mmCIF file of C-alpha atoms and ligand atoms in Angstrom:
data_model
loop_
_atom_site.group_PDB
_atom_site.id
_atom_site.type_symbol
_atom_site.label_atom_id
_atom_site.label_comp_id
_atom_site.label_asym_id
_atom_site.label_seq_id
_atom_site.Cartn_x
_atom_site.Cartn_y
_atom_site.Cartn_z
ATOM 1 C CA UNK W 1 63.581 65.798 12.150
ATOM 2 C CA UNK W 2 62.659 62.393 10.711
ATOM 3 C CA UNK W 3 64.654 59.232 11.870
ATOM 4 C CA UNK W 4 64.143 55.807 10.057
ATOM 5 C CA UNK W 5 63.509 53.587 13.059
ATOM 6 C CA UNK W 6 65.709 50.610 13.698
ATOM 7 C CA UNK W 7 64.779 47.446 15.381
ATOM 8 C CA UNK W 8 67.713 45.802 16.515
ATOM 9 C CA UNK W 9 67.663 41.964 18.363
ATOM 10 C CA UNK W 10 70.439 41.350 20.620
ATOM 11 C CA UNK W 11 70.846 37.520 20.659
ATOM 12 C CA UNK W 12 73.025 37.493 23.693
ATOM 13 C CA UNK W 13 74.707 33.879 24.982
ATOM 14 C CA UNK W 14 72.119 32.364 22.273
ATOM 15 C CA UNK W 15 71.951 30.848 19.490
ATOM 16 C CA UNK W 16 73.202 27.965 17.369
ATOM 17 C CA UNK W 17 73.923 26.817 13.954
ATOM 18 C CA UNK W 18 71.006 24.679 14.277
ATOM 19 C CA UNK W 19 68.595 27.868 15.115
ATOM 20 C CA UNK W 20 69.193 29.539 11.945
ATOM 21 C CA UNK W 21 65.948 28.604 10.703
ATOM 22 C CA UNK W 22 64.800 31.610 12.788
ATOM 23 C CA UNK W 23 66.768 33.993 10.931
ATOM 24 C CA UNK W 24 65.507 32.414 7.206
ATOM 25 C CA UNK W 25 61.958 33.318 8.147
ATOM 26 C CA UNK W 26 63.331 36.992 9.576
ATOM 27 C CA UNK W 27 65.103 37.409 5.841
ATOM 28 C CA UNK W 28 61.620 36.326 4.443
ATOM 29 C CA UNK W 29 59.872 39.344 6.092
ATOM 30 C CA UNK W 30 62.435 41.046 5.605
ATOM 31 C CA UNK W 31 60.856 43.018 2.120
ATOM 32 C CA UNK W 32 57.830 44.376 4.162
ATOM 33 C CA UNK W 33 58.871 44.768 7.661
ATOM 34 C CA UNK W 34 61.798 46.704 6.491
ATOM 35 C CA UNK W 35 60.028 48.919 4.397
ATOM 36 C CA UNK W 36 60.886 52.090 5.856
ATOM 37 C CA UNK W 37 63.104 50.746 8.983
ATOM 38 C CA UNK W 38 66.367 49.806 9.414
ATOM 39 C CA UNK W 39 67.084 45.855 10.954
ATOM 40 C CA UNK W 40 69.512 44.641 12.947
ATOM 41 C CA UNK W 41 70.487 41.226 14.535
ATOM 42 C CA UNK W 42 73.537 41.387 16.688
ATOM 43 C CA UNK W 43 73.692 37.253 17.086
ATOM 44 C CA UNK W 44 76.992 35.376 18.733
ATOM 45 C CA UNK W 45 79.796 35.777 17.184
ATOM 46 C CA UNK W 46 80.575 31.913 16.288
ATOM 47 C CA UNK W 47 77.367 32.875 13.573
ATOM 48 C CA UNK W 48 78.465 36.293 12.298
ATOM 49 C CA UNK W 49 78.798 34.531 9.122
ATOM 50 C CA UNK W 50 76.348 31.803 8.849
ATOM 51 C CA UNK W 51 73.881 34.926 9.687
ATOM 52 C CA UNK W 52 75.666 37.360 7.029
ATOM 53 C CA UNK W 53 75.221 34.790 4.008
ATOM 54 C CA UNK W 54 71.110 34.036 5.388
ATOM 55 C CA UNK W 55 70.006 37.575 6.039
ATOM 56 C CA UNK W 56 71.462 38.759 3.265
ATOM 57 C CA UNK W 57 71.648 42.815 2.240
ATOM 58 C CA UNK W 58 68.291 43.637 3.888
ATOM 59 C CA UNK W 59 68.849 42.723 7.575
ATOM 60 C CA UNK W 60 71.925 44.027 8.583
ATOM 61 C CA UNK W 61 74.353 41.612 11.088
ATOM 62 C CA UNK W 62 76.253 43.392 14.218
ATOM 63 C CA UNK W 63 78.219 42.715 16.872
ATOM 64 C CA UNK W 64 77.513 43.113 20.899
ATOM 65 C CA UNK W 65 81.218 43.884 21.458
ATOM 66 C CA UNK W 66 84.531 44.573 20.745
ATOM 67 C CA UNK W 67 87.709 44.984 22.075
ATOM 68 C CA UNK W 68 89.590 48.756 22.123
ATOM 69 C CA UNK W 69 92.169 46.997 20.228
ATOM 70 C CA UNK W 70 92.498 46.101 16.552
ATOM 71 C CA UNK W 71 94.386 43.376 16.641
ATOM 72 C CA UNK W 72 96.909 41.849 19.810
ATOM 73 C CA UNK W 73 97.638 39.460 22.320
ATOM 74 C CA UNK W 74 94.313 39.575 23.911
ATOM 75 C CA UNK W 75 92.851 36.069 24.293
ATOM 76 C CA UNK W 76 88.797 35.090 23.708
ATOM 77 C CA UNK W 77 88.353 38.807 22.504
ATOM 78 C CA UNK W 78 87.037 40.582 18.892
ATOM 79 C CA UNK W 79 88.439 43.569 17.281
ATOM 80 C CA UNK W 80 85.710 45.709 15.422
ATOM 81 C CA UNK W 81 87.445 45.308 12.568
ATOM 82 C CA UNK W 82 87.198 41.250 13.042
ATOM 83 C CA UNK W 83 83.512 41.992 12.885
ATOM 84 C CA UNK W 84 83.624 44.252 9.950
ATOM 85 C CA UNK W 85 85.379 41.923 7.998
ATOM 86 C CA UNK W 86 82.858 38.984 8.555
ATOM 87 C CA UNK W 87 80.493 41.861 7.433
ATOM 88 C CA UNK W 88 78.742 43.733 10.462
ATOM 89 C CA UNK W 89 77.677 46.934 9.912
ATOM 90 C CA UNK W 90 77.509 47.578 14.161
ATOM 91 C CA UNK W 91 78.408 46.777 17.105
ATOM 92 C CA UNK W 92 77.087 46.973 20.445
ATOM 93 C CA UNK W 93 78.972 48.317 23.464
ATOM 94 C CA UNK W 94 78.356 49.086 27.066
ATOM 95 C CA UNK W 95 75.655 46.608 27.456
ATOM 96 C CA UNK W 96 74.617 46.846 31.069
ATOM 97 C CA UNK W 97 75.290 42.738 31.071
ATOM 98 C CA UNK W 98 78.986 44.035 30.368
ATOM 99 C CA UNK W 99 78.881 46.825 32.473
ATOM 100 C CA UNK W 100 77.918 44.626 34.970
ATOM 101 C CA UNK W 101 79.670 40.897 34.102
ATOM 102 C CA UNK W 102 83.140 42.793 33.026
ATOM 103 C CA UNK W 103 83.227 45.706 35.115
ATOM 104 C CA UNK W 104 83.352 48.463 31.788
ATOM 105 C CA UNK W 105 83.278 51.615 32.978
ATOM 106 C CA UNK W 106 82.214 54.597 31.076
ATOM 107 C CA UNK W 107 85.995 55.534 29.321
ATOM 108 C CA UNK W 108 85.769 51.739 28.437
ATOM 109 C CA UNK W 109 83.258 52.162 26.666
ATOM 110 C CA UNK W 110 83.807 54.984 25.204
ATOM 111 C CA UNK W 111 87.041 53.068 23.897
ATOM 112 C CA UNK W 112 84.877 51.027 22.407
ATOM 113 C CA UNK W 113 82.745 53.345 20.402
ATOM 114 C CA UNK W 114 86.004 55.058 18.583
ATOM 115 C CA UNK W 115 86.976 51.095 17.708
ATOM 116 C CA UNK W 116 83.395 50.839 15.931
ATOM 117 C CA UNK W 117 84.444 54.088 14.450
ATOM 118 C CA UNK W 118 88.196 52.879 13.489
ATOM 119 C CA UNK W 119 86.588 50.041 12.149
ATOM 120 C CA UNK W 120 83.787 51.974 9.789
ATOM 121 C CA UNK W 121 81.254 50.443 12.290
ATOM 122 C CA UNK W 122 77.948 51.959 13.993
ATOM 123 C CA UNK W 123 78.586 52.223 17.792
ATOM 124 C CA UNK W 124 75.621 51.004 19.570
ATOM 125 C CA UNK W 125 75.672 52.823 23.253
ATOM 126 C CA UNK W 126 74.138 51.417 26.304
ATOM 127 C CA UNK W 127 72.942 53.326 29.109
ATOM 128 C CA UNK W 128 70.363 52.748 31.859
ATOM 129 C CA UNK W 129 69.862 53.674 35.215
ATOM 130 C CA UNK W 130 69.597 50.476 37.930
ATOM 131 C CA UNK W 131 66.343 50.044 40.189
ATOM 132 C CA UNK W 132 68.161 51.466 43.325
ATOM 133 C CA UNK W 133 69.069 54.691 40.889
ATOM 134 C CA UNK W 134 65.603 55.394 39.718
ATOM 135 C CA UNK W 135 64.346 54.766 43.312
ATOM 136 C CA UNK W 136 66.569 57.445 44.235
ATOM 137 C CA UNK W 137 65.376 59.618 41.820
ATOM 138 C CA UNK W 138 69.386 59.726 40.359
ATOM 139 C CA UNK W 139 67.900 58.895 36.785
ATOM 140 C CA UNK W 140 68.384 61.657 34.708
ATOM 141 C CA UNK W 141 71.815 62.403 36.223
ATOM 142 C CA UNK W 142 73.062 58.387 35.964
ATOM 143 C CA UNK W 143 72.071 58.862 32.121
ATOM 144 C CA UNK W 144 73.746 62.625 31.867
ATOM 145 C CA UNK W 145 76.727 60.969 33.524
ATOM 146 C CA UNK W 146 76.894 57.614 31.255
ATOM 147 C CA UNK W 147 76.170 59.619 27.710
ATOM 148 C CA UNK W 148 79.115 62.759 29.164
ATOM 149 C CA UNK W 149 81.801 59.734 29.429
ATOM 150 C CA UNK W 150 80.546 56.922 27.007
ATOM 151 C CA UNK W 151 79.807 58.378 23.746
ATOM 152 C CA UNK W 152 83.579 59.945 22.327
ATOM 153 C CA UNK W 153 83.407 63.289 20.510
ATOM 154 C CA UNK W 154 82.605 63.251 16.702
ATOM 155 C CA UNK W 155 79.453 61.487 16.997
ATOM 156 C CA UNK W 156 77.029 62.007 14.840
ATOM 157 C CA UNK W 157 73.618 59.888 13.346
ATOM 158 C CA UNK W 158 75.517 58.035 10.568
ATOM 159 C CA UNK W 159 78.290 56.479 13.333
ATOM 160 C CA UNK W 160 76.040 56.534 16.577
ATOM 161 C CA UNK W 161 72.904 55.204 17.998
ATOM 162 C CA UNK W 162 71.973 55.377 21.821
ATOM 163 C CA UNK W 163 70.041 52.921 23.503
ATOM 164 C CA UNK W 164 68.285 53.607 26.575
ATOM 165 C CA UNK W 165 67.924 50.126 28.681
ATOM 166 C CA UNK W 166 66.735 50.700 32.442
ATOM 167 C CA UNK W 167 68.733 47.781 33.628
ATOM 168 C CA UNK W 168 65.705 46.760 35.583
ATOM 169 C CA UNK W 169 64.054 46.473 32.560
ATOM 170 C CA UNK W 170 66.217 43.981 30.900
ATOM 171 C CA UNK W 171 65.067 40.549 30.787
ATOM 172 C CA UNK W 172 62.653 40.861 33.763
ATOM 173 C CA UNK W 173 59.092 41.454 31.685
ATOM 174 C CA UNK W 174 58.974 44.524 33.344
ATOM 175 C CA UNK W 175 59.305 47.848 31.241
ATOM 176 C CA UNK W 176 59.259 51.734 32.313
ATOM 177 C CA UNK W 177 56.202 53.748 32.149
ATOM 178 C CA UNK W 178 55.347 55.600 29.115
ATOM 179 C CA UNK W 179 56.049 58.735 30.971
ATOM 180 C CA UNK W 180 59.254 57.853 32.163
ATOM 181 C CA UNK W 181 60.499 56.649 29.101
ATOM 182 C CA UNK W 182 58.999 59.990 27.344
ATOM 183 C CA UNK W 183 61.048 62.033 29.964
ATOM 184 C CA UNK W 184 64.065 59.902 29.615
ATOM 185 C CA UNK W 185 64.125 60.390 25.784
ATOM 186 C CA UNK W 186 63.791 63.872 25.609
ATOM 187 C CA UNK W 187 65.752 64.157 28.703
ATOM 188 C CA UNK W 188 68.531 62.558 26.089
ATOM 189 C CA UNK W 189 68.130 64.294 23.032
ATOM 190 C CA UNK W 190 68.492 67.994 24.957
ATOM 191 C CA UNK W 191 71.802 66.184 26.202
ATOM 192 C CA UNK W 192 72.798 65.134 22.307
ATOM 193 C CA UNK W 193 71.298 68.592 21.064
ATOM 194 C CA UNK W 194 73.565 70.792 23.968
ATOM 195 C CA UNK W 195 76.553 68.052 23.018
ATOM 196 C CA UNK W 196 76.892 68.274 19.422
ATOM 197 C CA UNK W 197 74.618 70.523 18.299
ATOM 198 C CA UNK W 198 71.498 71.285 16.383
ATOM 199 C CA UNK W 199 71.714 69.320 13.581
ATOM 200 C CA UNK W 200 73.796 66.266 14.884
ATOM 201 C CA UNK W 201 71.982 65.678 18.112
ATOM 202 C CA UNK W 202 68.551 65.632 16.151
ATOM 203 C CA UNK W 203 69.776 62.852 13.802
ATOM 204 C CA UNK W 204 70.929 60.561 16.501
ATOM 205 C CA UNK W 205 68.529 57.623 16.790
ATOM 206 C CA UNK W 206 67.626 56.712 20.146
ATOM 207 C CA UNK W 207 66.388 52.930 21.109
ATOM 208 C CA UNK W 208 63.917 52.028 24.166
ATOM 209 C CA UNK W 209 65.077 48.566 25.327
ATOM 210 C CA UNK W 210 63.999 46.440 27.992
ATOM 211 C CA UNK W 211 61.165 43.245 27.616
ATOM 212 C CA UNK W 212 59.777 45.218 24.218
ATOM 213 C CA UNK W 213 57.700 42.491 23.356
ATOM 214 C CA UNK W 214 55.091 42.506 20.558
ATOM 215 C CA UNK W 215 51.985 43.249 23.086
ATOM 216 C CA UNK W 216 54.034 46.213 23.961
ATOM 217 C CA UNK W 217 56.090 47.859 21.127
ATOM 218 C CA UNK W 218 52.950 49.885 19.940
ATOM 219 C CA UNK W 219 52.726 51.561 22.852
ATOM 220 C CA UNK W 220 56.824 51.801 23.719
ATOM 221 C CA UNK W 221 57.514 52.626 20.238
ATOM 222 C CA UNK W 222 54.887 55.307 19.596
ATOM 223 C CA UNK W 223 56.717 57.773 22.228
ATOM 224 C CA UNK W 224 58.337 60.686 20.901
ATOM 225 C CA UNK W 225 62.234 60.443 19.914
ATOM 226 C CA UNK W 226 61.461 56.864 20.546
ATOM 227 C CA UNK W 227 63.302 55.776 17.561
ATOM 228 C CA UNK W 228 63.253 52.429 17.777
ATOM 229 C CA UNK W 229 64.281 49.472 19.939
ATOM 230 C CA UNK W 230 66.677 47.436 21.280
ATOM 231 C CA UNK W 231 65.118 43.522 21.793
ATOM 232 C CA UNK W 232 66.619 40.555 23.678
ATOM 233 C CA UNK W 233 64.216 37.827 24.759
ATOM 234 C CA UNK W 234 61.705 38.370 22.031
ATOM 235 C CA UNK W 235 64.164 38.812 19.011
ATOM 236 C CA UNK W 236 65.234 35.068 19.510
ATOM 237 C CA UNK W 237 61.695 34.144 17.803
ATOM 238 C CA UNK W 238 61.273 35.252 14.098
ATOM 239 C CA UNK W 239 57.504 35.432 14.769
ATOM 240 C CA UNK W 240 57.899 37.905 17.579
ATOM 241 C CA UNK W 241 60.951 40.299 16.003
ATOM 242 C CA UNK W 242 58.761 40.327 12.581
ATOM 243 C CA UNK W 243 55.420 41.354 15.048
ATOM 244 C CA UNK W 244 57.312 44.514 16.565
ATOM 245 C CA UNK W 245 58.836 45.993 13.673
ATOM 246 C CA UNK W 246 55.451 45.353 12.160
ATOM 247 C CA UNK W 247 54.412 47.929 15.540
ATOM 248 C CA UNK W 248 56.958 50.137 15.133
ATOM 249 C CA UNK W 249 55.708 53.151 13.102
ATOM 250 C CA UNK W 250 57.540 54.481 9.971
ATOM 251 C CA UNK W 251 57.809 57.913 9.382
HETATM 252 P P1 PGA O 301 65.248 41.977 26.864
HETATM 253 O O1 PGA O 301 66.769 42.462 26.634
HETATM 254 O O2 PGA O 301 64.473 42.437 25.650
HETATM 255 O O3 PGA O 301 65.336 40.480 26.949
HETATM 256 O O4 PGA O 301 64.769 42.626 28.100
HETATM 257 C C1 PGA O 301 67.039 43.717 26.086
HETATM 258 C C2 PGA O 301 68.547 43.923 26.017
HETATM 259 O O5 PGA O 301 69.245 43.527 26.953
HETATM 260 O O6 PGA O 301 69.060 44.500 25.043
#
């Protein structure tokens, strides 16, 4: 089955009002790289809007959390539906810097994913296996493990997208080997195939994501059910988002 690939930047604890330039030239592109892909930037949430009203309707804005909530006495957090109303379109959740920061645990996250759903939002899933896991050989069965309790029943490709981070991956320049990744990613679509069947689990998009940079996203993003990716560091810098979607291949 054919997925449109989406390239998604994950801004993290950056960016300002003053940075937005970065963005303008990102809406620029916009008209070629996103010819035949889907983009994303998840930026802070103090610039939900300021991004909205620059990106426009061809780059679409998300979140990189929520609360379970919709609305309550819960102070410093977001409701998906606060971020669907300054006009995201997703949301992240389970990032492993969450996993890790605010201890989430899987059924938080899952929590989180029915929110995005409550809220008319894409979930975004984390997963990833740590450097002690995959050194242990525990991979496959951390990621079996994290999909089984993170992603809520009733998923399908319209309200879902998985992203596969090997937390060692994230942030460190170093990514997984082609093979790895290959076995990882049709390791999870069996998983989303045997969970919701045929036709479901073949339209969920999976992203790669860990230091995808643009000397690497050929490569990364040319691996089967490899549907697009999930960028931190290198998303911050219009030149270097705008260079991997240019390497990620379309149909
Ligand atoms: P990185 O981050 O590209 O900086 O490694 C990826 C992520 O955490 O989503």
């Amino acid at each position: 089955m054919k997925r449109r690939p989406l390239i998604a930047g994950n801004w993290k604890m950056n960016g300002l009002l003053r940075q937005l330039t970065e963005l303008q030239m990102i809406a620029e592109a916009a008209g070629e790289i996103g010819e035949g892909r889907d983009l994303l930037i998840c930026p802070p949430a103090t610039i939900l809007s300021a991004s909205r009203g620059i990106l426009g309707q061809k780059v679409a804005i998300g979140g990189q959390d929520c609360h379970a909530a919709p609305s309550g006495a819960h102070t410093g957090d977001l409701s998906a539906e606060m971020l669907a109303d300054v006009g995201a379109r997703y949301v992240i959740v389970g990032h492993s810097e969450r996993r890790a920061d605010h201890d989430e645990d899987d059924a938080a996250v899952r929590a989180k994913a029915e929110a995005a759903w409550r809220a008319g939002l894409v979930a975004i899933v984390c997963i990833g296996e740590s450097e002690a896991q995959r050194e242990a050989g525990e991979t496959l069965d951390v990621l079996g493990a994290q999909v089984a309790g993170s992603v809520p029943d009733g998923a399908t490709g319209a309200n879902l997208v998985l992203a596969y981070e090997p937390v060692w991956a994230i942030g460190t320049g170093r990514t997984a080997a082609v093979e790895d990744i290959a076995d990882a990613h049709g390791f999870l679509r069996r998983t989303l195939v045997e969970r919701l069947g045929e036709e479901r689990g073949a339209a969920v998009r999976i992203l790669y994501g860990g230091s995808v940079k643009p000397g690497n996203a050929a490569e990364l993003l040319a691996i089967d059910d490899v549907d697009g990716a999930l960028v931190g560091g290198a998303s911050l810098k219009a030149d270097d988002f705008i260079a991997i979607c240019r390497a990620t291949p379309v149909g």
